[in-house]
Amino acid sequence: MFRSMLVRSASPVKQGLLRRGFASESVPDRKVVILGAAGGIGQPLSLLMKLNPLVSSLSLYDIANTPGVAADVGHINTRSQVSGYMGDDNLGKALEGADLVIIPAGVPRKPGMTRDDLFNINAGIVKNLSIAIAKYCPQALVNMISNPVNSTVPIAAEIFKKAGTYDEKKLFGVTTLDVVRAKTFYAGKSNLNVAEVNVPVVGGHAGITILPLFSQASPQANLSDDLIKALTKRTQDGGTEVVEAKAGKGSATLSMAYAGALFADACLKGLNGVPDVVECSFVQSTITELPFFASKVRLGKNGVEEVLDLGPLSDFEKEGLEALKAELKASIEKGIKFANQ
């Protein structure tokens, strides 16, 4: 994705070629909104979305410091026009006419914090932003990055239901960073070209609810059971690894921004009619008994075109699937309860 985005856009001809690399010959106008654009994830995500030639209008919103981010990013010589909005009074203006809303807003994890410790702060932020989305751009696709995703996606769903705007095809929990990590770790142990590796990751987006399906990885590398278990644990603990390495100075922001930009690009391609766009995401689902679940999803003009089933699992993955259900169910119910208080 990013190789073509980072080619310097020197001429209209080259711009045309760039766009064709992403979708069809005539690329429709698409407004993308980032809520939380001045934060640790929001700033690099704003940069990466400014580099995406599928975006015609980039709307950046935060409670503070947005004008500076917008001015900085706005000087980059790519297609999209950039607008910055700051404070509650301007949230509606930021959202109006959006095709895609990405939400990295909220506080980051700090050492010793679980994703549940984040809950009370971030749940309130997501609730208020969801109310605004329902009012100002109810047709937009929503990409939820704010943690804990296992709870914030159900919160948004409940808020949209109350507003009468809920469409389960348009709400996504962004679990792409789990996929990015699984690919990186698997390729590293397999001596494979990471660009050619694919690993589906299912379940949720916290700890043991993250279940990488290394048995379905391609290409297959025939790693030992012990190594698969170690790679699974490292994928589940990837966020903690970064929090500890940053020693209290932040969480996974750069890799999360990259993963968020990848998933947003997939959503835009789907909206534009590019066929066979499949990514893992935490969505409303019937493939397990849980109301939300992350699995492969085919993206299209309406958002979710099809939620794909899990496929064949190894015995280790079957055990992991059963083990994650109680925690994921509790996190989903916690979000629903919060939204209805």
Coordinates of C-alpha atoms in Angstrom, one line a residue:
M1 CA 0.0 0.0 0.0
F2 CA 2.5 2.6 1.1
R3 CA 5.1 2.2 -1.6
S4 CA 2.8 3.7 -4.1
M5 CA 1.6 6.3 -1.7
L6 CA 5.1 7.5 -1.0
V7 CA 6.1 8.1 -4.6
R8 CA 6.6 11.8 -5.0
S9 CA 3.6 13.3 -6.8
A10 CA 5.3 15.5 -9.3
S11 CA 2.8 15.7 -12.1
P12 CA -0.9 15.2 -12.8
V13 CA 0.0 12.2 -14.9
K14 CA 1.9 10.6 -12.1
Q15 CA -1.1 11.5 -9.7
G16 CA -3.3 9.6 -12.1
L17 CA -1.1 6.6 -12.1
L18 CA -1.0 6.7 -8.3
R19 CA -4.7 6.7 -8.1
R20 CA -5.1 3.9 -10.6
G21 CA -2.8 1.9 -8.4
F22 CA -5.3 2.2 -5.6
A23 CA -8.6 1.7 -7.3
S24 CA -10.3 2.5 -10.6
E25 CA -9.3 5.2 -13.1
S26 CA -11.6 7.8 -11.7
V27 CA -11.4 8.0 -8.0
P28 CA -14.5 9.3 -6.3
D29 CA -14.2 12.1 -3.7
R30 CA -14.0 10.7 -0.2
K31 CA -14.0 12.6 3.1
V32 CA -12.1 11.0 5.9
V33 CA -12.4 12.3 9.5
I34 CA -9.9 11.5 12.3
L35 CA -11.3 12.1 15.8
G36 CA -8.4 12.4 18.2
A37 CA -6.1 13.7 15.4
A38 CA -3.6 15.6 17.7
G39 CA -2.8 12.5 19.9
G40 CA -0.1 10.0 19.8
I41 CA -1.9 7.8 17.3
G42 CA -3.8 10.6 15.6
Q43 CA -0.8 12.6 14.4
P44 CA 1.0 9.8 12.5
L45 CA -2.4 8.5 11.3
S46 CA -3.2 12.0 10.0
L47 CA 0.1 11.9 8.1
L48 CA -0.5 8.5 6.6
M49 CA -4.1 9.3 5.5
K50 CA -2.7 12.5 3.9
L51 CA -0.5 10.3 1.8
N52 CA -3.4 8.1 0.6
P53 CA -4.6 9.2 -2.9
L54 CA -8.1 7.8 -2.2
V55 CA -8.8 10.7 0.2
S56 CA -10.0 14.0 -1.2
S57 CA -10.9 15.7 2.1
L58 CA -9.1 15.0 5.4
S59 CA -10.9 16.5 8.4
L60 CA -8.9 16.5 11.6
Y61 CA -10.6 16.9 15.0
D62 CA -9.4 17.0 18.6
I63 CA -10.2 18.9 21.8
A64 CA -6.9 20.8 21.5
N65 CA -3.9 21.4 19.2
T66 CA -5.6 20.4 16.0
P67 CA -4.9 23.7 14.1
G68 CA -1.2 23.0 14.3
V69 CA -1.5 19.4 13.1
A70 CA -3.7 20.4 10.3
A71 CA -1.4 23.2 9.2
D72 CA 1.6 20.9 9.3
V73 CA 0.0 18.0 7.4
G74 CA -1.7 20.4 5.1
H75 CA 1.5 21.5 3.5
I76 CA 2.1 18.0 2.0
N77 CA 1.7 17.9 -1.7
T78 CA -0.9 15.2 -2.1
R79 CA -4.5 15.1 -3.2
S80 CA -6.5 15.8 -0.1
Q81 CA -7.6 19.1 1.3
V82 CA -7.0 19.3 5.1
S83 CA -9.2 21.0 7.6
G84 CA -8.6 21.2 11.4
Y85 CA -11.3 21.5 14.0
M86 CA -10.9 22.0 17.7
G87 CA -13.4 21.7 20.6
D88 CA -16.9 20.4 21.1
D89 CA -18.5 23.3 19.2
N90 CA -16.8 22.3 16.0
L91 CA -17.3 18.6 16.1
G92 CA -20.4 18.7 13.9
K93 CA -18.5 20.7 11.2
A94 CA -15.7 18.2 11.3
L95 CA -18.1 15.2 10.8
E96 CA -20.6 16.6 8.2
G97 CA -20.4 14.7 4.9
A98 CA -17.9 12.1 6.1
D99 CA -17.5 8.8 4.2
L100 CA -15.2 7.3 6.8
V101 CA -14.7 8.3 10.5
I102 CA -11.6 6.9 12.3
I103 CA -11.5 7.1 16.1
P104 CA -8.2 7.0 17.9
A105 CA -9.4 9.4 20.6
G106 CA -8.8 8.7 24.3
V107 CA -6.0 8.1 26.7
P108 CA -3.1 5.7 26.0
R109 CA -2.1 2.7 28.2
K110 CA 0.6 3.3 30.7
P111 CA 2.8 0.8 32.5
G112 CA 0.7 -1.4 34.8
M113 CA -2.6 -0.4 33.1
T114 CA -4.8 -3.1 31.6
R115 CA -7.1 -2.2 28.8
D116 CA -9.9 -2.3 31.4
D117 CA -8.2 0.4 33.4
L118 CA -8.7 2.6 30.3
F119 CA -12.4 1.8 30.3
N120 CA -14.0 4.6 32.3
I121 CA -12.2 7.4 30.5
N122 CA -12.3 6.1 27.0
A123 CA -15.8 4.7 27.2
G124 CA -17.2 8.2 28.0
I125 CA -15.2 9.8 25.1
V126 CA -16.4 7.1 22.6
K127 CA -20.0 7.5 23.8
N128 CA -20.0 11.3 23.2
L129 CA -18.3 11.0 19.8
S130 CA -20.8 8.3 18.7
I131 CA -23.7 10.5 19.6
A132 CA -22.2 13.2 17.3
I133 CA -21.6 10.7 14.5
A134 CA -25.2 9.5 14.7
K135 CA -26.3 13.2 14.4
Y136 CA -24.0 14.5 11.7
C137 CA -22.8 11.6 9.5
P138 CA -25.0 8.5 10.2
Q139 CA -24.1 6.9 6.9
A140 CA -20.3 7.0 7.4
L141 CA -18.2 3.9 8.0
V142 CA -16.8 4.0 11.5
N143 CA -13.3 2.6 12.3
M144 CA -12.9 2.2 16.1
I145 CA -9.3 2.3 17.4
S146 CA -10.0 3.6 20.9
N147 CA -9.4 0.9 23.5
P148 CA -10.7 -1.3 24.9
V149 CA -12.1 -2.1 21.4
N150 CA -13.9 -5.2 22.8
S151 CA -16.1 -2.7 24.7
T152 CA -16.0 0.5 22.7
V153 CA -17.5 -1.1 19.6
P154 CA -20.5 -2.4 21.5
I155 CA -20.8 1.1 23.1
A156 CA -21.0 2.8 19.7
A157 CA -23.5 0.2 18.4
E158 CA -25.8 0.9 21.4
I159 CA -25.6 4.6 20.9
F160 CA -26.3 4.3 17.2
K161 CA -29.3 2.0 18.0
K162 CA -30.7 4.6 20.4
A163 CA -30.4 7.2 17.6
G164 CA -32.1 4.9 15.1
T165 CA -29.0 5.0 12.8
Y166 CA -27.3 1.7 13.5
D167 CA -26.1 -0.3 10.5
E168 CA -24.0 -3.3 11.6
K169 CA -22.3 -3.2 8.2
K170 CA -20.7 0.2 8.9
L171 CA -19.1 -0.3 12.4
F172 CA -15.6 -1.8 12.7
G173 CA -13.3 -2.5 15.5
V174 CA -9.7 -2.0 14.1
T175 CA -7.8 -5.2 15.0
T176 CA -5.3 -4.8 12.2
L177 CA -2.4 -4.2 14.5
D178 CA -2.8 -7.8 15.8
V179 CA -2.5 -9.0 12.2
V180 CA 0.5 -6.8 11.5
R181 CA 2.3 -8.1 14.6
A182 CA 1.4 -11.7 13.8
K183 CA 2.7 -11.4 10.3
T184 CA 5.9 -9.7 11.5
F185 CA 6.6 -12.3 14.3
Y186 CA 5.8 -15.3 12.1
A187 CA 7.9 -14.1 9.2
G188 CA 10.8 -13.4 11.5
K189 CA 10.8 -17.0 12.9
S190 CA 10.1 -18.5 9.4
N191 CA 12.7 -16.6 7.4
L192 CA 10.0 -15.6 5.0
N193 CA 9.5 -12.3 3.2
V194 CA 7.1 -10.5 5.5
A195 CA 5.5 -8.7 2.6
E196 CA 4.2 -12.1 1.3
V197 CA 3.0 -13.4 4.7
N198 CA -0.6 -13.5 5.7
V199 CA -2.0 -14.5 9.1
P200 CA -5.6 -14.2 10.1
V201 CA -6.3 -13.1 13.7
V202 CA -9.7 -13.7 15.2
G203 CA -11.5 -13.1 18.5
G204 CA -11.1 -9.7 20.1
H205 CA -8.4 -7.1 20.7
A206 CA -7.0 -7.6 24.2
G207 CA -4.8 -10.3 25.8
I208 CA -6.1 -13.8 25.4
T209 CA -9.0 -12.7 23.2
I210 CA -6.5 -12.1 20.4
L211 CA -6.2 -15.5 18.6
P212 CA -3.8 -15.6 15.7
L213 CA -4.5 -18.6 13.4
F214 CA -1.0 -19.6 12.5
S215 CA -2.3 -22.9 11.1
Q216 CA -3.9 -20.8 8.3
A217 CA -0.8 -18.7 7.7
S218 CA 0.5 -18.4 4.2
P219 CA 3.0 -19.4 3.1
Q220 CA 3.1 -22.3 5.6
A221 CA 6.4 -22.7 7.5
N222 CA 5.9 -25.8 9.6
L223 CA 7.0 -24.3 12.9
S224 CA 7.1 -26.4 16.1
D225 CA 4.1 -26.4 18.5
D226 CA 6.2 -24.7 21.1
L227 CA 7.2 -21.9 18.7
I228 CA 3.5 -21.4 17.6
K229 CA 2.6 -21.1 21.3
A230 CA 5.4 -18.5 21.9
L231 CA 4.3 -16.5 18.8
T232 CA 0.7 -16.6 19.9
K233 CA 1.7 -15.2 23.4
R234 CA 3.9 -12.5 21.8
T235 CA 1.1 -11.4 19.5
Q236 CA -1.3 -11.3 22.5
D237 CA 1.2 -9.3 24.6
G238 CA 2.4 -7.0 21.7
G239 CA 0.9 -3.9 23.2
T240 CA 2.4 -4.6 26.6
E241 CA 5.8 -5.2 25.0
V242 CA 5.7 -1.6 23.5
V243 CA 4.3 0.0 26.7
E244 CA 7.2 -1.5 28.7
A245 CA 9.8 -0.6 26.1
K246 CA 8.7 3.0 26.1
A247 CA 9.1 2.9 29.9
G248 CA 6.1 5.1 30.8
K249 CA 6.4 7.4 27.9
G250 CA 3.6 6.0 25.8
S251 CA 2.0 3.0 24.1
A252 CA 1.9 1.6 20.6
T253 CA 1.3 4.7 18.5
L254 CA 3.3 4.4 15.3
S255 CA 2.5 0.8 14.6
M256 CA -1.1 1.4 15.5
A257 CA -1.3 4.4 13.1
Y258 CA 0.2 2.2 10.3
A259 CA -2.3 -0.5 11.0
G260 CA -5.2 2.0 11.2
A261 CA -4.1 3.5 7.9
L262 CA -4.0 0.0 6.3
F263 CA -7.5 -0.8 7.5
A264 CA -8.9 2.6 6.4
D265 CA -7.4 2.1 3.0
A266 CA -9.1 -1.2 2.7
C267 CA -12.4 0.4 3.7
L268 CA -12.0 3.1 1.1
K269 CA -11.2 0.5 -1.6
G270 CA -14.3 -1.4 -0.7
L271 CA -16.4 1.8 -0.9
N272 CA -15.0 2.5 -4.3
G273 CA -15.9 -1.0 -5.6
V274 CA -12.5 -2.7 -5.6
P275 CA -13.3 -6.4 -5.6
D276 CA -12.1 -9.0 -3.1
V277 CA -10.9 -6.7 -0.3
V278 CA -10.7 -8.9 2.8
E279 CA -9.4 -7.9 6.2
C280 CA -9.8 -9.0 9.8
S281 CA -12.0 -6.8 11.9
F282 CA -14.1 -6.9 15.1
V283 CA -17.7 -6.6 13.9
Q284 CA -21.3 -7.7 14.7
S285 CA -21.2 -11.4 13.9
T286 CA -23.0 -14.7 14.1
I287 CA -20.0 -17.0 13.5
T288 CA -19.8 -17.7 17.2
E289 CA -22.4 -17.3 20.0
L290 CA -21.0 -13.9 20.8
P291 CA -22.6 -10.8 19.3
F292 CA -19.3 -9.3 18.2
F293 CA -16.3 -11.1 17.0
A294 CA -13.1 -10.4 15.0
S295 CA -12.7 -12.5 11.8
K296 CA -12.0 -12.1 8.1
V297 CA -14.5 -9.6 6.6
R298 CA -15.1 -8.9 2.9
L299 CA -15.4 -5.2 2.4
G300 CA -17.5 -3.4 -0.2
K301 CA -19.7 -0.5 -1.1
N302 CA -21.9 -0.9 2.0
G303 CA -19.0 -1.7 4.4
V304 CA -19.3 -5.3 5.5
E305 CA -20.3 -7.4 2.5
E306 CA -19.7 -10.7 4.2
V307 CA -18.4 -12.0 7.5
L308 CA -16.3 -15.0 6.7
D309 CA -16.3 -18.1 9.0
L310 CA -13.2 -19.2 10.9
G311 CA -12.1 -22.0 8.7
P312 CA -10.3 -25.1 10.0
L313 CA -8.6 -24.6 13.4
S314 CA -5.7 -26.6 15.0
D315 CA -6.4 -28.2 18.4
F316 CA -4.3 -25.4 20.0
E317 CA -6.5 -22.8 18.3
K318 CA -9.7 -24.6 19.2
E319 CA -8.6 -24.5 22.9
G320 CA -7.7 -20.8 22.5
L321 CA -11.1 -20.0 21.0
E322 CA -13.0 -21.6 23.9
A323 CA -10.6 -19.9 26.4
L324 CA -11.2 -16.4 25.1
K325 CA -15.0 -16.5 25.0
A326 CA -15.8 -15.7 28.7
E327 CA -13.5 -12.7 28.8
L328 CA -14.7 -11.3 25.4
K329 CA -18.4 -11.8 26.4
A330 CA -17.8 -9.9 29.6
S331 CA -16.1 -7.0 27.8
I332 CA -18.9 -6.8 25.3
E333 CA -21.5 -6.8 28.0
K334 CA -19.6 -4.1 29.9
G335 CA -19.7 -1.9 26.9
I336 CA -23.5 -2.5 26.4
K337 CA -24.2 -1.8 30.1
F338 CA -22.2 1.5 30.0
A339 CA -23.9 2.7 26.9
N340 CA -27.4 2.1 28.5
Q341 CA -26.7 3.8 31.8

